Amino acid sequence: MSNAAAPLPPLLAARLGAHANLARLVAGVLAAWPEHAAFLDKRFAVGGAADRAHEDALASLVLQLCGTHLARACADYRSLCTHLLAEELYFRRHDRYRVASAAQATAELYGAGAFMAAYMNGLLLSQPLWANHAGASRFFVADFLPANPVDYRHLEIGPGHGLLLSFAAGDPLCAAAVGWDVSATSLTMTADALHRLGLARRVRLEARSVLDAGAGDGAFDSIAISEVLEHLDTPLAALEHVRELLRPGGRVFINMPVNSPAPDHVYLLRTPEAVLDLVRAAGLTVDGSRLFPASGYDEARARRHRVTISVVAIARRAP
């Protein structure tokens, strides 16, 4: 499969402007999936200069991680979208997620190395290409990390493709960065990503679940748990563990989507308010939150049509 791509449609090229990394990534996707042009044109019809700059920076990292295998990753992105469409149809018909438990998700997805690798490739490309993913990562970089103390110790639970963890590991204020994941495939991909980005020596990766953490009380100043809670049978228990892992006054970045069917999403929350209630029920104080609807939707339409909204909260453990 070749990485060569045809020129972008004129209107889409104009929307992306001088953001060469983003344009190259979009061109690669359209080479594998020309019909996706309408979605991408609508997606990039909104957003300002700061949004495009962040998305271009994300695209630069994605291109660096894909290397000579960009075409393969673009095909994996198309496959991901196909799987998500099937889950969306099930959700609309049955008003629930298809996957009923974390054990089922493990059996169907996490234990299948080849499928999991392709799935993670697709999610990697979605980071700059989907409005809710790009918005959430920008909030992490612009609002969460800069407020951490000097020499902070950071943990990411479920780092996956490794982009958020790379931002923390590359932060000069970060003294130590740790990543936990239950998927061996995911940990391998995270390790490879950090190596490619020149950050491997700054991060310790561990095969560990937040539900049986056992890392001691108050071990971290900063924690990120992004798009993990919906994969668990008991997200409240996970957040209670997160609270104990934070030092008094420590902060956590929480990203949990609502109405977001996927092959490994188990726990369904239907409103952003339910996510914030879950955070507070774990004994955490919410300092701020943002809602990032799926591409092509504003908040009101996303709520009305029960479309994915990424709910992002910055919370803290009481001093």
PDB file of C-alpha atoms in Angstrom, residues 14-192:
ATOM      1  CA  ALA A  14      -8.576  25.990   2.148  1.00  0.00           C
ATOM      2  CA  ARG A  15      -9.947  25.032   5.561  1.00  0.00           C
ATOM      3  CA  LEU A  16      -6.626  23.470   6.582  1.00  0.00           C
ATOM      4  CA  GLY A  17      -4.644  26.398   5.208  1.00  0.00           C
ATOM      5  CA  ALA A  18      -0.930  26.293   5.963  1.00  0.00           C
ATOM      6  CA  HIS A  19      -1.194  23.462   8.489  1.00  0.00           C
ATOM      7  CA  ALA A  20       0.951  21.060   6.501  1.00  0.00           C
ATOM      8  CA  ASN A  21       0.972  18.177   8.985  1.00  0.00           C
ATOM      9  CA  LEU A  22      -2.789  18.127   9.268  1.00  0.00           C
ATOM     10  CA  ALA A  23      -3.156  18.397   5.513  1.00  0.00           C
ATOM     11  CA  ARG A  24      -0.781  15.492   4.956  1.00  0.00           C
ATOM     12  CA  LEU A  25      -2.644  13.322   7.450  1.00  0.00           C
ATOM     13  CA  VAL A  26      -6.027  14.172   5.931  1.00  0.00           C
ATOM     14  CA  ALA A  27      -4.674  13.429   2.444  1.00  0.00           C
ATOM     15  CA  GLY A  28      -3.486  10.030   3.658  1.00  0.00           C
ATOM     16  CA  VAL A  29      -6.896   9.229   5.102  1.00  0.00           C
ATOM     17  CA  LEU A  30      -8.662  10.267   1.896  1.00  0.00           C
ATOM     18  CA  ALA A  31      -6.312   8.086  -0.149  1.00  0.00           C
ATOM     19  CA  ALA A  32      -7.579   5.107   1.865  1.00  0.00           C
ATOM     20  CA  TRP A  33     -11.153   6.373   2.157  1.00  0.00           C
ATOM     21  CA  PRO A  34     -12.214   9.030  -0.414  1.00  0.00           C
ATOM     22  CA  GLU A  35     -15.820   8.985   0.812  1.00  0.00           C
ATOM     23  CA  HIS A  36     -14.663  10.407   4.173  1.00  0.00           C
ATOM     24  CA  ALA A  37     -14.094  13.799   2.556  1.00  0.00           C
ATOM     25  CA  ALA A  38     -17.593  15.031   3.385  1.00  0.00           C
ATOM     26  CA  PHE A  39     -17.123  14.263   7.093  1.00  0.00           C
ATOM     27  CA  LEU A  40     -13.700  15.913   7.216  1.00  0.00           C
ATOM     28  CA  ASP A  41     -14.909  18.978   5.337  1.00  0.00           C
ATOM     29  CA  LYS A  42     -17.718  19.444   7.865  1.00  0.00           C
ATOM     30  CA  ARG A  43     -15.371  18.692  10.756  1.00  0.00           C
ATOM     31  CA  PHE A  44     -12.846  21.378   9.816  1.00  0.00           C
ATOM     32  CA  ALA A  45     -15.467  23.952   8.854  1.00  0.00           C
ATOM     33  CA  VAL A  46     -15.530  24.982  12.527  1.00  0.00           C
ATOM     34  CA  GLY A  47     -12.771  25.958  14.942  1.00  0.00           C
ATOM     35  CA  GLY A  48     -10.366  28.840  15.189  1.00  0.00           C
ATOM     36  CA  ALA A  49      -6.660  29.374  14.636  1.00  0.00           C
ATOM     37  CA  ALA A  50      -5.708  27.966  18.052  1.00  0.00           C
ATOM     38  CA  ASP A  51      -7.694  24.803  17.339  1.00  0.00           C
ATOM     39  CA  ARG A  52      -5.968  24.276  13.983  1.00  0.00           C
ATOM     40  CA  ALA A  53      -2.554  24.908  15.529  1.00  0.00           C
ATOM     41  CA  HIS A  54      -3.144  22.251  18.196  1.00  0.00           C
ATOM     42  CA  GLU A  55      -4.531  19.799  15.647  1.00  0.00           C
ATOM     43  CA  ASP A  56      -1.523  20.382  13.413  1.00  0.00           C
ATOM     44  CA  ALA A  57       0.789  19.673  16.353  1.00  0.00           C
ATOM     45  CA  LEU A  58      -1.146  16.466  17.052  1.00  0.00           C
ATOM     46  CA  ALA A  59      -0.939  15.514  13.376  1.00  0.00           C
ATOM     47  CA  SER A  60       2.833  16.039  13.473  1.00  0.00           C
ATOM     48  CA  LEU A  61       3.105  13.541  16.336  1.00  0.00           C
ATOM     49  CA  VAL A  62       0.794  11.084  14.575  1.00  0.00           C
ATOM     50  CA  LEU A  63       2.876  11.262  11.391  1.00  0.00           C
ATOM     51  CA  GLN A  64       6.046  10.743  13.414  1.00  0.00           C
ATOM     52  CA  LEU A  65       4.553   7.680  15.110  1.00  0.00           C
ATOM     53  CA  CYS A  66       3.193   6.200  11.868  1.00  0.00           C
ATOM     54  CA  GLY A  67       6.482   6.668  10.024  1.00  0.00           C
ATOM     55  CA  THR A  68       6.512   4.686   6.808  1.00  0.00           C
ATOM     56  CA  HIS A  69       3.291   2.888   7.754  1.00  0.00           C
ATOM     57  CA  LEU A  70       0.926   5.844   7.361  1.00  0.00           C
ATOM     58  CA  ALA A  71      -1.161   4.095   4.713  1.00  0.00           C
ATOM     59  CA  ARG A  72      -1.659   1.094   6.999  1.00  0.00           C
ATOM     60  CA  ALA A  73      -2.724   3.371   9.863  1.00  0.00           C
ATOM     61  CA  CYS A  74      -5.171   5.191   7.578  1.00  0.00           C
ATOM     62  CA  ALA A  75      -6.723   1.852   6.621  1.00  0.00           C
ATOM     63  CA  ASP A  76      -6.951   0.992  10.321  1.00  0.00           C
ATOM     64  CA  TYR A  77      -8.710   4.311  10.941  1.00  0.00           C
ATOM     65  CA  ARG A  78     -11.294   3.423   8.307  1.00  0.00           C
ATOM     66  CA  SER A  79     -11.763   0.015   9.937  1.00  0.00           C
ATOM     67  CA  LEU A  80     -12.224   1.660  13.338  1.00  0.00           C
ATOM     68  CA  CYS A  81     -14.971   3.903  11.970  1.00  0.00           C
ATOM     69  CA  THR A  82     -16.706   0.868  10.452  1.00  0.00           C
ATOM     70  CA  HIS A  83     -16.690  -0.937  13.803  1.00  0.00           C
ATOM     71  CA  LEU A  84     -17.971   2.163  15.593  1.00  0.00           C
ATOM     72  CA  LEU A  85     -20.818   2.508  13.102  1.00  0.00           C
ATOM     73  CA  ALA A  86     -21.925  -1.057  13.858  1.00  0.00           C
ATOM     74  CA  GLU A  87     -21.886  -0.299  17.594  1.00  0.00           C
ATOM     75  CA  GLU A  88     -23.799   2.941  16.995  1.00  0.00           C
ATOM     76  CA  LEU A  89     -26.537   1.067  15.116  1.00  0.00           C
ATOM     77  CA  TYR A  90     -26.838  -1.423  17.998  1.00  0.00           C
ATOM     78  CA  PHE A  91     -27.041   1.465  20.474  1.00  0.00           C
ATOM     79  CA  ARG A  92     -29.832   3.133  18.506  1.00  0.00           C
ATOM     80  CA  ARG A  93     -31.824  -0.069  18.230  1.00  0.00           C
ATOM     81  CA  HIS A  94     -31.433  -1.328  21.797  1.00  0.00           C
ATOM     82  CA  ASP A  95     -30.740   1.845  23.823  1.00  0.00           C
ATOM     83  CA  ARG A  96     -27.691   0.262  25.456  1.00  0.00           C
ATOM     84  CA  TYR A  97     -24.124  -0.678  24.668  1.00  0.00           C
ATOM     85  CA  ARG A  98     -23.655  -4.064  23.031  1.00  0.00           C
ATOM     86  CA  VAL A  99     -20.779  -5.051  25.316  1.00  0.00           C
ATOM     87  CA  ALA A 100     -22.159  -5.934  28.731  1.00  0.00           C
ATOM     88  CA  SER A 101     -18.999  -6.347  30.832  1.00  0.00           C
ATOM     89  CA  ALA A 102     -15.283  -5.721  30.958  1.00  0.00           C
ATOM     90  CA  ALA A 103     -14.768  -9.487  30.742  1.00  0.00           C
ATOM     91  CA  GLN A 104     -16.625  -9.552  27.430  1.00  0.00           C
ATOM     92  CA  ALA A 105     -14.524  -6.668  26.101  1.00  0.00           C
ATOM     93  CA  THR A 106     -11.351  -8.462  27.169  1.00  0.00           C
ATOM     94  CA  ALA A 107     -12.400 -11.650  25.421  1.00  0.00           C
ATOM     95  CA  GLU A 108     -13.454  -9.911  22.207  1.00  0.00           C
ATOM     96  CA  LEU A 109     -10.850  -7.161  21.919  1.00  0.00           C
ATOM     97  CA  TYR A 110      -8.019  -6.945  24.430  1.00  0.00           C
ATOM     98  CA  GLY A 111      -7.001 -10.550  23.971  1.00  0.00           C
ATOM     99  CA  ALA A 112      -6.853 -10.209  20.171  1.00  0.00           C
ATOM    100  CA  GLY A 113      -3.445  -8.662  19.515  1.00  0.00           C
ATOM    101  CA  ALA A 114      -3.816  -7.956  15.789  1.00  0.00           C
ATOM    102  CA  PHE A 115      -7.278  -6.448  16.171  1.00  0.00           C
ATOM    103  CA  MET A 116      -6.188  -4.410  19.185  1.00  0.00           C
ATOM    104  CA  ALA A 117      -3.170  -3.003  17.330  1.00  0.00           C
ATOM    105  CA  ALA A 118      -5.338  -1.918  14.394  1.00  0.00           C
ATOM    106  CA  TYR A 119      -7.914  -0.485  16.791  1.00  0.00           C
ATOM    107  CA  MET A 120      -5.248   1.575  18.563  1.00  0.00           C
ATOM    108  CA  ASN A 121      -3.880   2.816  15.226  1.00  0.00           C
ATOM    109  CA  GLY A 122      -7.344   4.051  14.338  1.00  0.00           C
ATOM    110  CA  LEU A 123      -7.723   5.808  17.667  1.00  0.00           C
ATOM    111  CA  LEU A 124      -4.334   7.440  17.198  1.00  0.00           C
ATOM    112  CA  LEU A 125      -5.480   9.070  13.969  1.00  0.00           C
ATOM    113  CA  SER A 126      -8.747  10.143  15.548  1.00  0.00           C
ATOM    114  CA  GLN A 127      -6.897  12.439  17.961  1.00  0.00           C
ATOM    115  CA  PRO A 128      -6.514  15.332  15.484  1.00  0.00           C
ATOM    116  CA  LEU A 129      -9.348  14.257  13.169  1.00  0.00           C
ATOM    117  CA  TRP A 130     -12.254  14.208  15.652  1.00  0.00           C
ATOM    118  CA  ALA A 131     -13.314  17.443  17.305  1.00  0.00           C
ATOM    119  CA  ASN A 132     -14.044  15.917  20.709  1.00  0.00           C
ATOM    120  CA  HIS A 133     -10.680  14.140  20.902  1.00  0.00           C
ATOM    121  CA  ALA A 134      -8.689  17.171  19.764  1.00  0.00           C
ATOM    122  CA  GLY A 135     -10.588  19.472  22.120  1.00  0.00           C
ATOM    123  CA  ALA A 136      -9.998  17.233  25.116  1.00  0.00           C
ATOM    124  CA  SER A 137      -6.243  16.953  24.499  1.00  0.00           C
ATOM    125  CA  ARG A 138      -5.963  20.706  24.021  1.00  0.00           C
ATOM    126  CA  PHE A 139      -7.673  21.196  27.400  1.00  0.00           C
ATOM    127  CA  PHE A 140      -5.124  18.812  28.936  1.00  0.00           C
ATOM    128  CA  VAL A 141      -2.156  20.667  27.442  1.00  0.00           C
ATOM    129  CA  ALA A 142      -3.407  24.234  27.886  1.00  0.00           C
ATOM    130  CA  ASP A 143      -5.329  24.059  31.173  1.00  0.00           C
ATOM    131  CA  PHE A 144      -4.337  20.982  33.177  1.00  0.00           C
ATOM    132  CA  LEU A 145      -0.563  20.541  32.860  1.00  0.00           C
ATOM    133  CA  PRO A 146       0.461  24.202  33.361  1.00  0.00           C
ATOM    134  CA  ALA A 147      -1.233  24.284  36.774  1.00  0.00           C
ATOM    135  CA  ASN A 148       0.812  21.369  38.132  1.00  0.00           C
ATOM    136  CA  PRO A 149       3.536  22.140  40.695  1.00  0.00           C
ATOM    137  CA  VAL A 150       7.248  22.128  39.979  1.00  0.00           C
ATOM    138  CA  ASP A 151       8.736  18.601  40.000  1.00  0.00           C
ATOM    139  CA  TYR A 152       5.337  16.952  39.935  1.00  0.00           C
ATOM    140  CA  ARG A 153       4.901  13.170  39.768  1.00  0.00           C
ATOM    141  CA  HIS A 154       2.421  12.179  37.078  1.00  0.00           C
ATOM    142  CA  LEU A 155       0.481   8.968  36.430  1.00  0.00           C
ATOM    143  CA  GLU A 156      -1.607   8.146  33.378  1.00  0.00           C
ATOM    144  CA  ILE A 157      -4.011   5.240  33.682  1.00  0.00           C
ATOM    145  CA  GLY A 158      -4.576   3.633  30.277  1.00  0.00           C
ATOM    146  CA  PRO A 159      -2.153   5.718  28.142  1.00  0.00           C
ATOM    147  CA  GLY A 160      -3.019   3.803  24.953  1.00  0.00           C
ATOM    148  CA  HIS A 161      -1.558   5.595  21.950  1.00  0.00           C
ATOM    149  CA  GLY A 162       0.678   7.579  24.311  1.00  0.00           C
ATOM    150  CA  LEU A 163       0.003  11.153  23.198  1.00  0.00           C
ATOM    151  CA  LEU A 164      -1.248  12.543  26.512  1.00  0.00           C
ATOM    152  CA  LEU A 165       1.532  10.755  28.376  1.00  0.00           C
ATOM    153  CA  SER A 166       4.090  12.210  25.970  1.00  0.00           C
ATOM    154  CA  PHE A 167       2.855  15.740  26.719  1.00  0.00           C
ATOM    155  CA  ALA A 168       3.338  15.172  30.446  1.00  0.00           C
ATOM    156  CA  ALA A 169       6.692  13.410  30.052  1.00  0.00           C
ATOM    157  CA  GLY A 170       7.968  16.237  27.861  1.00  0.00           C
ATOM    158  CA  ASP A 171       6.895  18.916  30.339  1.00  0.00           C
ATOM    159  CA  PRO A 172      10.001  20.460  32.002  1.00  0.00           C
ATOM    160  CA  LEU A 173       8.070  20.698  35.281  1.00  0.00           C
ATOM    161  CA  CYS A 174       7.469  16.928  35.388  1.00  0.00           C
ATOM    162  CA  ALA A 175       9.945  15.047  37.576  1.00  0.00           C
ATOM    163  CA  ALA A 176       8.559  11.541  36.976  1.00  0.00           C
ATOM    164  CA  ALA A 177       5.956  10.025  34.682  1.00  0.00           C
ATOM    165  CA  VAL A 178       4.328   6.604  34.997  1.00  0.00           C
ATOM    166  CA  GLY A 179       1.838   4.768  32.785  1.00  0.00           C
ATOM    167  CA  TRP A 180      -0.415   1.863  33.780  1.00  0.00           C
ATOM    168  CA  ASP A 181      -2.404  -0.338  31.404  1.00  0.00           C
ATOM    169  CA  VAL A 182      -4.047  -3.759  31.521  1.00  0.00           C
ATOM    170  CA  SER A 183      -3.465  -4.484  27.812  1.00  0.00           C
ATOM    171  CA  ALA A 184      -0.070  -5.880  26.800  1.00  0.00           C
ATOM    172  CA  THR A 185      -0.671  -4.704  23.225  1.00  0.00           C
ATOM    173  CA  SER A 186      -1.470  -1.212  24.425  1.00  0.00           C
ATOM    174  CA  LEU A 187       1.629  -1.084  26.637  1.00  0.00           C
ATOM    175  CA  THR A 188       3.788  -2.185  23.715  1.00  0.00           C
ATOM    176  CA  MET A 189       2.325   0.544  21.517  1.00  0.00           C
ATOM    177  CA  THR A 190       2.771   3.140  24.255  1.00  0.00           C
ATOM    178  CA  ALA A 191       6.403   2.112  24.730  1.00  0.00           C
ATOM    179  CA  ASP A 192       7.045   2.290  20.996  1.00  0.00           C
TER     180      ASP A 192
END
